[in-house]
PDB file of C-alpha atoms in Angstrom:
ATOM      1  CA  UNK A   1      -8.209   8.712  67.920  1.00 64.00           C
ATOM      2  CA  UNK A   2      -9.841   9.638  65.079  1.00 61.00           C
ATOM      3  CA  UNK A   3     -12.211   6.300  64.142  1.00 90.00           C
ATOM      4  CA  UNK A   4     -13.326   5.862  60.360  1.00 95.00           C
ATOM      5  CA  UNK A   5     -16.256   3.052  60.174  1.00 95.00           C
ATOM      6  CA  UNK A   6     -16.393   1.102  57.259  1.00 95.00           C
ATOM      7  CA  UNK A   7     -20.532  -0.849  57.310  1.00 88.00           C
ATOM      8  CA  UNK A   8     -18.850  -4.077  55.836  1.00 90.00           C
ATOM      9  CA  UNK A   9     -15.760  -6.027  55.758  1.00 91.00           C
ATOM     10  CA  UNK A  10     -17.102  -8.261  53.406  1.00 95.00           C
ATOM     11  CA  UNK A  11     -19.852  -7.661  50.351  1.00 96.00           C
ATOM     12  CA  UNK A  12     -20.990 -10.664  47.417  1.00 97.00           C
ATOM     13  CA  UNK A  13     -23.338  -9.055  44.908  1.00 97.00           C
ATOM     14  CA  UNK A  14     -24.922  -9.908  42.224  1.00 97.00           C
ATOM     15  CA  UNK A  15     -24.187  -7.855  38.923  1.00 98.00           C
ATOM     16  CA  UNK A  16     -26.726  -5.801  38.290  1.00 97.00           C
ATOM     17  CA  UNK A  17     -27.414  -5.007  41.823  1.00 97.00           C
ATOM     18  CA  UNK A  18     -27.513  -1.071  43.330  1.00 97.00           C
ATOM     19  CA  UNK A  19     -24.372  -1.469  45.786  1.00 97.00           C
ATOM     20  CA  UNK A  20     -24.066   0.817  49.106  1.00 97.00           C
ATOM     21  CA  UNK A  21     -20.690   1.159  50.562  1.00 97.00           C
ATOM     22  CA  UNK A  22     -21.182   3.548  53.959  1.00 96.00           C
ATOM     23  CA  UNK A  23     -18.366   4.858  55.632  1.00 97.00           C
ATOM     24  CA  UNK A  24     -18.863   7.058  58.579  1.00 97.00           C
ATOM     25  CA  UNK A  25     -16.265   9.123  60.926  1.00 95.00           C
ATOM     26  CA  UNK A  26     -16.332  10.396  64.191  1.00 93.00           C
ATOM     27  CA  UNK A  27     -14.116  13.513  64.401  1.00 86.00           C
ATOM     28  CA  UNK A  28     -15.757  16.203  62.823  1.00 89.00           C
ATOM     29  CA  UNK A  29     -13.410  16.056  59.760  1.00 90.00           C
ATOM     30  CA  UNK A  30     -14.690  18.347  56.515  1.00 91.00           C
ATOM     31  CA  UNK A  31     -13.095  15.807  53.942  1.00 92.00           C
ATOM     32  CA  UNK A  32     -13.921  12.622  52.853  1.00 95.00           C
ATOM     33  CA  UNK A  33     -12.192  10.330  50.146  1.00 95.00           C
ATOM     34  CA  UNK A  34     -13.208   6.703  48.434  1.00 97.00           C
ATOM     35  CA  UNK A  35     -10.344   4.670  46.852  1.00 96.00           C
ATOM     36  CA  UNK A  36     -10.417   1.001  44.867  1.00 95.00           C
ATOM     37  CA  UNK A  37      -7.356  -0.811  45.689  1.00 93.00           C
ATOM     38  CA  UNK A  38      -6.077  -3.747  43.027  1.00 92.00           C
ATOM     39  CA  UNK A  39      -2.969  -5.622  43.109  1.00 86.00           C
ATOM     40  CA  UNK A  40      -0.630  -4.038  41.060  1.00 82.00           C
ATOM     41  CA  UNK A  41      -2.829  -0.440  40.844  1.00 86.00           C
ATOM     42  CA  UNK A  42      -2.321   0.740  44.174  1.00 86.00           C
ATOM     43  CA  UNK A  43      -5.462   3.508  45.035  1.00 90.00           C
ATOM     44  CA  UNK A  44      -6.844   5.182  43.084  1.00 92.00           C
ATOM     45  CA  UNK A  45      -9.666   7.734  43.759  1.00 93.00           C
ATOM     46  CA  UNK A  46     -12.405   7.651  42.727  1.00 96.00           C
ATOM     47  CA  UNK A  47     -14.850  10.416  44.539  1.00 96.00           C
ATOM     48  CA  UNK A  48     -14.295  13.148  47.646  1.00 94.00           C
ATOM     49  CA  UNK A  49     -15.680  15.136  49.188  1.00 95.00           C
ATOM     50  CA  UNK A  50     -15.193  18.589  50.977  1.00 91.00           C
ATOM     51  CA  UNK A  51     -18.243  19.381  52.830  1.00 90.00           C
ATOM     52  CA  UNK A  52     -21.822  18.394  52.979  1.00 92.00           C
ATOM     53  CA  UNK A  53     -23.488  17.711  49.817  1.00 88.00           C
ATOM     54  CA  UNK A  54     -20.419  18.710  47.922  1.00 90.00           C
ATOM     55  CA  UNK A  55     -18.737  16.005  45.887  1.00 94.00           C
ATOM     56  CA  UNK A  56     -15.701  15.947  43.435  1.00 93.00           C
ATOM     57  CA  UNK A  57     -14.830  13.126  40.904  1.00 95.00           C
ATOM     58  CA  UNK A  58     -11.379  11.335  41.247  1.00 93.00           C
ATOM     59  CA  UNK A  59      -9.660   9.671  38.596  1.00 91.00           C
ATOM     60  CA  UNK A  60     -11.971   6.768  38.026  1.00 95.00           C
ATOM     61  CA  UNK A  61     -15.107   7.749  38.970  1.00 96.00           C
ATOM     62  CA  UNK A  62     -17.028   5.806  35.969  1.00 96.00           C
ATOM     63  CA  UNK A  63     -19.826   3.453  37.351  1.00 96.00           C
ATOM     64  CA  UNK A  64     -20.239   5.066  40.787  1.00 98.00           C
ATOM     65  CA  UNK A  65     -21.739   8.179  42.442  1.00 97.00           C
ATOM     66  CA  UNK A  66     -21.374   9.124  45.752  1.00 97.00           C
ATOM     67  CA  UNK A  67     -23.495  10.668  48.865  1.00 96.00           C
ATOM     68  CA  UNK A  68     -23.125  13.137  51.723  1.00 96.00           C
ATOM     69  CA  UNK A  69     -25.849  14.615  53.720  1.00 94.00           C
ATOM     70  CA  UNK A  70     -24.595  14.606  56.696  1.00 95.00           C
ATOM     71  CA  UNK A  71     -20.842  15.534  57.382  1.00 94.00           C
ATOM     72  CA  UNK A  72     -19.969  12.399  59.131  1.00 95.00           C
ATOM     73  CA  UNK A  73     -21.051  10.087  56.174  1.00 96.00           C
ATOM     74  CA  UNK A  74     -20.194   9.699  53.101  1.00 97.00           C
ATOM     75  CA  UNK A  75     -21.669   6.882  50.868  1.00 97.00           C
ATOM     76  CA  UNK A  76     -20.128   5.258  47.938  1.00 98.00           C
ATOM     77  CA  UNK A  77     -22.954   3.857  45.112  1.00 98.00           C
ATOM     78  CA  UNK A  78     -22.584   1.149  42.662  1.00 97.00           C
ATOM     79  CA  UNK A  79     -25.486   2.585  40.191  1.00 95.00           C
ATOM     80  CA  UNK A  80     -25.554  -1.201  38.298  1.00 97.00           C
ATOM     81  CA  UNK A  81     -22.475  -3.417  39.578  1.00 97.00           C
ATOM     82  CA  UNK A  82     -20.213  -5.225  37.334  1.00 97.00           C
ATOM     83  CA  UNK A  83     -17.905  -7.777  37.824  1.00 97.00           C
ATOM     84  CA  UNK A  84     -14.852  -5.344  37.216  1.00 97.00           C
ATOM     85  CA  UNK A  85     -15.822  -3.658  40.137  1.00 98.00           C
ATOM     86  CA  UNK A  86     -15.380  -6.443  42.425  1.00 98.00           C
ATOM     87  CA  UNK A  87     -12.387  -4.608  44.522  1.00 97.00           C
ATOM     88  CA  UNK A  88     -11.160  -3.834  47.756  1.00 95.00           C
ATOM     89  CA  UNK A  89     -12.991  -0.101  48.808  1.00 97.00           C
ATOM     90  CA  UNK A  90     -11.215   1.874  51.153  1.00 95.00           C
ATOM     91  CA  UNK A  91     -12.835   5.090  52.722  1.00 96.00           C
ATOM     92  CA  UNK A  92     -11.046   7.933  54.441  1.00 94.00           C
ATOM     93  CA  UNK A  93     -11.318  11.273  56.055  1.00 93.00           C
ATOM     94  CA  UNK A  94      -9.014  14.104  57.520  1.00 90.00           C
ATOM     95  CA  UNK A  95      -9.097  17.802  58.970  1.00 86.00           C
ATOM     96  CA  UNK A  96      -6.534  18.970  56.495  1.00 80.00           C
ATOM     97  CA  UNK A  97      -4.449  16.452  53.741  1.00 72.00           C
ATOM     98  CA  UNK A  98      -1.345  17.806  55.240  1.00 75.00           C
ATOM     99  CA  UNK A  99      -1.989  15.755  58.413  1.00 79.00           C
ATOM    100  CA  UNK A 100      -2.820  12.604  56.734  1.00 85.00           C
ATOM    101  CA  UNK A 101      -5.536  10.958  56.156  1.00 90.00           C
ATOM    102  CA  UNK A 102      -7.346   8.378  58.634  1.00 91.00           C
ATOM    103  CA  UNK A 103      -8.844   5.040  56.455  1.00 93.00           C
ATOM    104  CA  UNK A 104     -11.528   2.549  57.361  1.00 94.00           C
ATOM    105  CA  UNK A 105     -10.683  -0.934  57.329  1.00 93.00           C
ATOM    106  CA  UNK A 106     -12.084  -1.366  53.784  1.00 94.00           C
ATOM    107  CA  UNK A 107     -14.611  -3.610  52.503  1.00 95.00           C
ATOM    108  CA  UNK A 108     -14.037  -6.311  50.019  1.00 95.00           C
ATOM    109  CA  UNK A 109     -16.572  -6.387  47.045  1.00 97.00           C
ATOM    110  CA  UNK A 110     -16.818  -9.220  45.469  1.00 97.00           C
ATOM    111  CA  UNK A 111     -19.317  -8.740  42.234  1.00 98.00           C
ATOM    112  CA  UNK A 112     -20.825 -12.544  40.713  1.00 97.00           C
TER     113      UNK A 112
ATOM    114  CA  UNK B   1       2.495  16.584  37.984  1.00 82.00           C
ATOM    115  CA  UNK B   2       2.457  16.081  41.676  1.00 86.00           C
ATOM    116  CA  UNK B   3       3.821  12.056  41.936  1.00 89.00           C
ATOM    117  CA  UNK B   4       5.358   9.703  44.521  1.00 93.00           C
ATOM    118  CA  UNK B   5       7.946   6.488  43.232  1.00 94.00           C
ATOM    119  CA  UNK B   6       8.573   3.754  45.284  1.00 93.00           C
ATOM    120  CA  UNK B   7      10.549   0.538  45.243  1.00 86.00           C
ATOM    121  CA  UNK B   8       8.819  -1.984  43.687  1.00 84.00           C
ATOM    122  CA  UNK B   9       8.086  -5.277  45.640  1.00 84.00           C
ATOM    123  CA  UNK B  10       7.969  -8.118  47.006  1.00 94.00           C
ATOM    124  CA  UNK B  11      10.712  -7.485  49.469  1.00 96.00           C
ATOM    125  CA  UNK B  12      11.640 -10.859  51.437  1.00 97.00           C
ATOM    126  CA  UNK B  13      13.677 -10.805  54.532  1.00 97.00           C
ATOM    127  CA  UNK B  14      15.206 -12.407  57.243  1.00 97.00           C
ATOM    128  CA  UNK B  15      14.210 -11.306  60.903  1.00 97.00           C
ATOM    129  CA  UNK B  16      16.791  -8.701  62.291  1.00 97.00           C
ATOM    130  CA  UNK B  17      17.479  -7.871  58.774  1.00 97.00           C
ATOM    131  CA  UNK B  18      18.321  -3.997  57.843  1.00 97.00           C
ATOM    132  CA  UNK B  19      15.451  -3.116  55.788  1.00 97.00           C
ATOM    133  CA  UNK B  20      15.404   0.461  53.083  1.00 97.00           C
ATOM    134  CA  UNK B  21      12.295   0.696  50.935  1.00 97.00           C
ATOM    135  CA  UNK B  22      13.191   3.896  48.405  1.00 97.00           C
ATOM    136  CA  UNK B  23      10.756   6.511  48.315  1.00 97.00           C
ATOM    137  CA  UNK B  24      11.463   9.609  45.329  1.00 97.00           C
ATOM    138  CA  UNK B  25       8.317  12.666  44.804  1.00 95.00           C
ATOM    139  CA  UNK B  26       8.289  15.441  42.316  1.00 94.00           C
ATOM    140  CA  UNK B  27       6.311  18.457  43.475  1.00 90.00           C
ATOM    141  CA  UNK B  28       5.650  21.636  42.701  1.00 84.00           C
ATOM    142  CA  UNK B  29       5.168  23.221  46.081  1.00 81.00           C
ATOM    143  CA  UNK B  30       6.355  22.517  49.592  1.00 85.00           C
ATOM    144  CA  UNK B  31       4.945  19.493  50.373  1.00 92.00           C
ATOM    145  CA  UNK B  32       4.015  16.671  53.911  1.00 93.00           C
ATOM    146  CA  UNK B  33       5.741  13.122  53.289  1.00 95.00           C
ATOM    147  CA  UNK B  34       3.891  10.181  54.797  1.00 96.00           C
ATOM    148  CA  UNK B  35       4.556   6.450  54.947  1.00 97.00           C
ATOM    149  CA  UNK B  36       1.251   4.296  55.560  1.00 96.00           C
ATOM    150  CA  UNK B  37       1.409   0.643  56.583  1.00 97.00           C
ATOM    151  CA  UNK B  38      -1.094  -2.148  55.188  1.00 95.00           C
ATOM    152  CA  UNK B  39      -1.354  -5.045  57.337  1.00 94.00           C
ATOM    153  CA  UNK B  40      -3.388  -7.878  55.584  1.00 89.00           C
ATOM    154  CA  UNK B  41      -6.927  -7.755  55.275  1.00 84.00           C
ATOM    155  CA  UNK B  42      -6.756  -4.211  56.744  1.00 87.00           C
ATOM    156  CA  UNK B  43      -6.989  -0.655  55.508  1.00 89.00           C
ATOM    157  CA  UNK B  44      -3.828   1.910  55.379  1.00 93.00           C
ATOM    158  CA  UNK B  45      -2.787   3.438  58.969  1.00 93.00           C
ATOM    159  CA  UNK B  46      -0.521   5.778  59.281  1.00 93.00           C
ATOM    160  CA  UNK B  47       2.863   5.252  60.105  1.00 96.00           C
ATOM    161  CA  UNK B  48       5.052   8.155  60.424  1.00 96.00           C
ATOM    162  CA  UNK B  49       4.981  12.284  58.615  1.00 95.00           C
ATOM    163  CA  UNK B  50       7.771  14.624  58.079  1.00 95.00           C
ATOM    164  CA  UNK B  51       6.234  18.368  57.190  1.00 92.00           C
ATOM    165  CA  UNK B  52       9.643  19.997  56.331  1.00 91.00           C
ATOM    166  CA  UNK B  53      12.722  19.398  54.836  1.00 93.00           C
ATOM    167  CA  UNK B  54      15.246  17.834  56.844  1.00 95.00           C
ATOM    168  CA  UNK B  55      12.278  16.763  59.337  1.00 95.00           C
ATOM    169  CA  UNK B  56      12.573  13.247  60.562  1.00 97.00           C
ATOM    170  CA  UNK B  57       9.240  11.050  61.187  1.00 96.00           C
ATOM    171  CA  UNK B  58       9.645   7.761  63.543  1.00 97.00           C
ATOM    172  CA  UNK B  59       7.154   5.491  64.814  1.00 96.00           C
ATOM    173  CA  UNK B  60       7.572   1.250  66.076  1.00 95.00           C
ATOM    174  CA  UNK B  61      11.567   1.690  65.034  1.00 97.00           C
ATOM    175  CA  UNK B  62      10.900   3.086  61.526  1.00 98.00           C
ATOM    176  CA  UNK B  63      12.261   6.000  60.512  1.00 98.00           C
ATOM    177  CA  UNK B  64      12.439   8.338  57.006  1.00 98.00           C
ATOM    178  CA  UNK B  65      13.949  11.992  56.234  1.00 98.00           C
ATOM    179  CA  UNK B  66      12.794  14.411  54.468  1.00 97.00           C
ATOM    180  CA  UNK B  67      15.489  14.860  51.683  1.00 96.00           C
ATOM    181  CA  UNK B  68      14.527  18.372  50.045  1.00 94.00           C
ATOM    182  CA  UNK B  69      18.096  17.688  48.054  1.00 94.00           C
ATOM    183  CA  UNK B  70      17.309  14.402  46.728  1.00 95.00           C
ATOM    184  CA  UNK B  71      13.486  14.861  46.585  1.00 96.00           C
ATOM    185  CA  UNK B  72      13.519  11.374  48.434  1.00 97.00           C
ATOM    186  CA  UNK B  73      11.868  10.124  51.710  1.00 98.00           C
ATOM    187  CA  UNK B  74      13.481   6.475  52.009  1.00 98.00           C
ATOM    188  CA  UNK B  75      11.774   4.305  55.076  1.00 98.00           C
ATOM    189  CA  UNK B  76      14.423   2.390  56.721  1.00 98.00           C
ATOM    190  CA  UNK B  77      13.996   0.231  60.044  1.00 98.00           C
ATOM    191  CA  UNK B  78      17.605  -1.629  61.772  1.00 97.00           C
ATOM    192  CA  UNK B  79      15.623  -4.722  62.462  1.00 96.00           C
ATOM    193  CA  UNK B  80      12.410  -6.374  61.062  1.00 97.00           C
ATOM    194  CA  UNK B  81      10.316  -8.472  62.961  1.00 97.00           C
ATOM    195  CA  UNK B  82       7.625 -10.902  61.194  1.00 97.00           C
ATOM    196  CA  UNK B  83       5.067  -8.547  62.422  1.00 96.00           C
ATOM    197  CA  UNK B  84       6.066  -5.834  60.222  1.00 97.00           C
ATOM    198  CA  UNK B  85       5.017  -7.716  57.190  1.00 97.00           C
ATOM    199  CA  UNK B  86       2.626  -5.791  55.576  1.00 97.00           C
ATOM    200  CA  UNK B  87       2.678  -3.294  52.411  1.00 95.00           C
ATOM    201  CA  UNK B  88       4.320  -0.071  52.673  1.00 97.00           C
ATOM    202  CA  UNK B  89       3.006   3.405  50.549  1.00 96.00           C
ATOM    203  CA  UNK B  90       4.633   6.226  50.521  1.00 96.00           C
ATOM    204  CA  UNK B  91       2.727   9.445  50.042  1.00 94.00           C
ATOM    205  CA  UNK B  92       2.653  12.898  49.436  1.00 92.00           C
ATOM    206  CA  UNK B  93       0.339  16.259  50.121  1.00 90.00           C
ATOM    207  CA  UNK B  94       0.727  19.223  48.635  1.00 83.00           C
ATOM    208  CA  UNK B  95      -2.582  21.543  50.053  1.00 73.00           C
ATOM    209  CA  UNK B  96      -5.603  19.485  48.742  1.00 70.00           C
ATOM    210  CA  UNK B  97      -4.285  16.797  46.961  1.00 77.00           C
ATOM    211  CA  UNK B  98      -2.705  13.620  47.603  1.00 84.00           C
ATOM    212  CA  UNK B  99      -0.787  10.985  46.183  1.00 88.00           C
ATOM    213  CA  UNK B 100       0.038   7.317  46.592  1.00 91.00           C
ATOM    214  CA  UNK B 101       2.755   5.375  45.765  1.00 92.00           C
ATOM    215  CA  UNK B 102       1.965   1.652  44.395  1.00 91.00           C
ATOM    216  CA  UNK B 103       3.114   0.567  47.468  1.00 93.00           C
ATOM    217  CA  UNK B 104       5.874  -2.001  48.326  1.00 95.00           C
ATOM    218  CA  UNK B 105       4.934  -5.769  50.197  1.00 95.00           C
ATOM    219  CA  UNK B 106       7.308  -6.585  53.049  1.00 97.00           C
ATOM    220  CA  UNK B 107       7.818 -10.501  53.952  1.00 97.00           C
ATOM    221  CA  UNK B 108       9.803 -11.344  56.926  1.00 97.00           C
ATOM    222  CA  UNK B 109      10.717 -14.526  57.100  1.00 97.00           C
ATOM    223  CA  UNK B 110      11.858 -16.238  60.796  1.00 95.00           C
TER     224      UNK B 110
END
């Protein structure tokens, strides 16, 4: 099975603080995704990514940038954290969309 | 645009219960149907995929057709257990993109 690591379950920062969210897969797959998930928003994306060092904006991709050197990672950046990013993060990957995408287990942010 | 509308929540239910969460898309194209399952405190996993129309996806006693006709893709299982309390999306993929429903939250109650 495809496996999509997620670095943290957990995360408290402090606002202000540069935030790393690493996600990392282990099946070769070309595209990469980040979602927020809020009660009452569902997902929405924010960056992806098709191949190495190539990177796309999603639909809310204000306050963050993204990283991927390597085609198994892809790293989500809080540039300066706020507290209205304090959300569950969810990372996933997959060969093609039309098989379905494979998520991490997410990592809750929690920004003080 | 491409979108996916689901029932909204909370859906509470008694175990053995008949459970339907109602699943609608508009799309331009031709395109894959998915249901993901959210257990608490855990990311999406896949639960079952229809490519085609009139393709039927099953997985742990759930089941959902593709209806090309009604542009639906309604999840239905004949009897819930506790353990399938969780939040349901429906989704959609047409080539590179795709969408999320707002998901629905399943409570089974013994």
């Amino acid at each position: 099975d495809v496996k999509v690591t997620q670095s943290s379950r957990y995360l408290v920062k402090r606002t202000g603080e540069k935030v790393f969210l690493e996600c990392v897969q282990d099946m070769d797959h070309e595209n990469m995704f980040w979602y927020r998930q809020d009660p009452g928003l569902g997902l929405r994306l924010i960056y992806f990514s098709y191949d190495v060092k190539m990177k796309e904006k999603g639909d809310i991709p204000e306050g963050y940038s993204v990283s991927r050197e390597k085609k198994e990672r892809f790293s989500l950046i809080l540039e300066s954290a706020s507290t209205n990013q304090t959300s569950m993060y969810l990372c996933a990957s997959s060969l093609v969309p039309d098989r379905g995408y494979t998520f991490g287990s997410g990592t809750r942010l929690t920004v003080v | 645009g491409d979108s996916v509308t689901q029932m909204e929540g909370p859906v509470t239910l008694s175990e053995e219960a008949f459970l339907t969460i109602n699943c609608t898309y508009t799309a331009t194209g031709y395109p894959s149907l998915f249901w993901y399952v959210q257990y608490p405190g855990e990311g999406l996993q896949l639960l079952l995929k229809a490519t085609k129309a009139d393709d039927k996806g099953s997985n742990k006693g759930f089941e959902a057709t593709y209806r090309k006709e009604t542009t639906s893709f309604h999840l239905e299982k004949g009897s819930v257990q506790v353990s399938d309390s969780a939040v349901y999306f429906c989704a959609l993929s047409t080539g590179n993109q795709f969408y999320f429903g707002t998901g629905t939250s399943l409570t089974v109650i013994p």
